Amino acid sequence: MQDLIEDFLQYLRGVWLKRRYILIALWIICPIGWIAVTLMPNQYTAEARVYADTRSLLQPLLKGLAIQTDPSQELAMMVKTLLSRSNLEKIARASDADVRVNNSTEYDELLDNLKETIQIDKTRRENLYTISFEADSPQYVRDVVQAALDVFVENTLGEKRQDTDTANSFINQQIEEYETRLIEAEKRLASFKQEYTAFLPGKESTYYSNLESVKKQLEETRLQLSEAETKLVSARAQLASEEVLASQQTARVRTEFDDRILAMQTRLDDLLLRYTERHPDVVEVQRQLASLQKQKDSALVTAKTPAAIASESVIYQDLKITVSQIENDVASLKVREQRHKEKVENLEEQLRQVPDVEAKLTGLNRNYEITKSKYEDLLSRRESALISQSAGKTTDDIKFRVIDAPRVPLEPSGPKRPLLIAGVLIFALAVGVGLSLAFSQINPVVSSIQQLYQQTGYPVLGVVSATESSGLLKVEKRKMRVFVLSNAVLFCGFVGFMVINLLPNLHSKIITGLGGLL
């Protein structure tokens, strides 16, 4: 700790030895700075206070009937957008600030200056707003604040009316669009129902019952067909047996050639016992037997056939009719079976289409219901907007009361010249100390025994003090007198500039006199 204190004292001694740099910095910076501060133009500030009353008796009454907006949010938005370019242009035109500029560059600089200088503040609890502006002309600052106040009030009131008109126009446009979409949705839904009327929900149970009924009819038809085919087989078997009986009856018919053929066959048998087949008697008997057989066959041709004999049978005729009827029944039952199969396949195919139709119908109904709901909602909102518009014409949600109107300031609000003059002095002193410290480190001078010991590393056995005869004390005294006298003169100048800037009238006279001289 002792070392730190010793180092600090060493730096102070170094600064003191180089104090001429402090004096140089003070005499260079202070006069220039004090004159510049004194010649700075006066700045005037104008302000206005306005109260925004957001309480309205109609709001509770119109709750649920009209569109409710938050006036506080509208005010906050107006505060944020007050310094937009369009509003700044309005303020510039209303305060005649635009006549001060000559080109677009100066005009942009004017708008930037207005944006940076115009201040709007709000208290935390109340809707009390303060608009202030600072410039070098009293009348100009008053006009700018008045223009900003007018723009703030007009934009807030006009914005609501403009929003209402815009909202009504937008809602009407949306209503027309949704009305067109609703009509198209209704047409699509009606066309779909007409095309798929048999597949609509509720018809599915009918399809299932019809399918079960047709399947039942198909089973009954197949059972009847099986029974008919069984009957047909039985009837055909009976008819065949009758034909066999008729054939047997035909075989029992006798002719005049039967005895002769029998005799010839007996004789042929006797001859074959004695002779071979090539024997002339055997050959002759065989020829006669063949001739008799032909004669018998000719005789049988003219006789009744088995079919003719069977046709004369009543049983045969009944069986033939029965077989024909059964064959017709079988044919009709097969046709009926095929028709039932086709119906079953058709109903099954239709049942497979029912889910798809229901899905499409659900999609159409969903789109229709959504469009209808949005359309009805828009109609309701339009009514609310009309009520809100009518209420807005009757009374305003926000009422402005100007608490303090902007006035032309009689006294300047700045700059704070006394403070700036003191600041210049402090700055110059800091610069001088810094220069002295820097030069003391660049060109160091030994000012103490301890410093000498640290620099050389040798112990100091004694010290020779400055005497009158050496002339060193005289030089030091002269430097001290110059330093003190210079600082005294500088202090007097500081006091003088301070007095001039503390007295506005004196300052004005001096500035006016200097202006006349220049």
mmCIF file of C-alpha atoms in Angstrom, residues 235-249 306-307 309-320:
data_model
loop_
_atom_site.group_PDB
_atom_site.id
_atom_site.type_symbol
_atom_site.label_atom_id
_atom_site.label_comp_id
_atom_site.label_asym_id
_atom_site.label_seq_id
_atom_site.Cartn_x
_atom_site.Cartn_y
_atom_site.Cartn_z
ATOM 1 C CA ALA A 235 -89.872 -88.399 -65.403
ATOM 2 C CA ARG A 236 -87.370 -89.100 -68.151
ATOM 3 C CA ALA A 237 -86.554 -92.454 -66.499
ATOM 4 C CA GLN A 238 -90.257 -93.359 -66.401
ATOM 5 C CA LEU A 239 -90.648 -92.309 -70.036
ATOM 6 C CA ALA A 240 -87.703 -94.451 -71.025
ATOM 7 C CA SER A 241 -89.184 -97.471 -69.209
ATOM 8 C CA GLU A 242 -92.449 -96.980 -71.094
ATOM 9 C CA GLU A 243 -90.551 -96.943 -74.372
ATOM 10 C CA VAL A 244 -88.785 -100.190 -73.356
ATOM 11 C CA LEU A 245 -92.123 -101.797 -72.622
ATOM 12 C CA ALA A 246 -93.379 -100.669 -76.032
ATOM 13 C CA SER A 247 -90.335 -102.205 -77.685
ATOM 14 C CA GLN A 248 -90.986 -105.441 -75.896
ATOM 15 C CA GLN A 249 -94.572 -105.422 -77.088
ATOM 16 C CA PRO A 306 -92.806 -99.337 -80.624
ATOM 17 C CA ALA A 307 -93.322 -95.586 -80.650
ATOM 18 C CA ILE A 309 -97.577 -98.616 -79.631
ATOM 19 C CA ALA A 310 -96.225 -96.379 -76.829
ATOM 20 C CA SER A 311 -98.163 -93.398 -78.165
ATOM 21 C CA GLU A 312 -101.336 -95.339 -77.835
ATOM 22 C CA SER A 313 -100.524 -95.616 -74.067
ATOM 23 C CA VAL A 314 -102.196 -93.007 -71.777
ATOM 24 C CA ILE A 315 -99.420 -93.324 -69.223
ATOM 25 C CA TYR A 316 -96.829 -92.629 -71.872
ATOM 26 C CA GLN A 317 -98.674 -89.534 -73.035
ATOM 27 C CA ASP A 318 -98.955 -88.190 -69.443
ATOM 28 C CA LEU A 319 -95.274 -88.840 -68.817
ATOM 29 C CA LYS A 320 -94.293 -87.059 -72.008
#
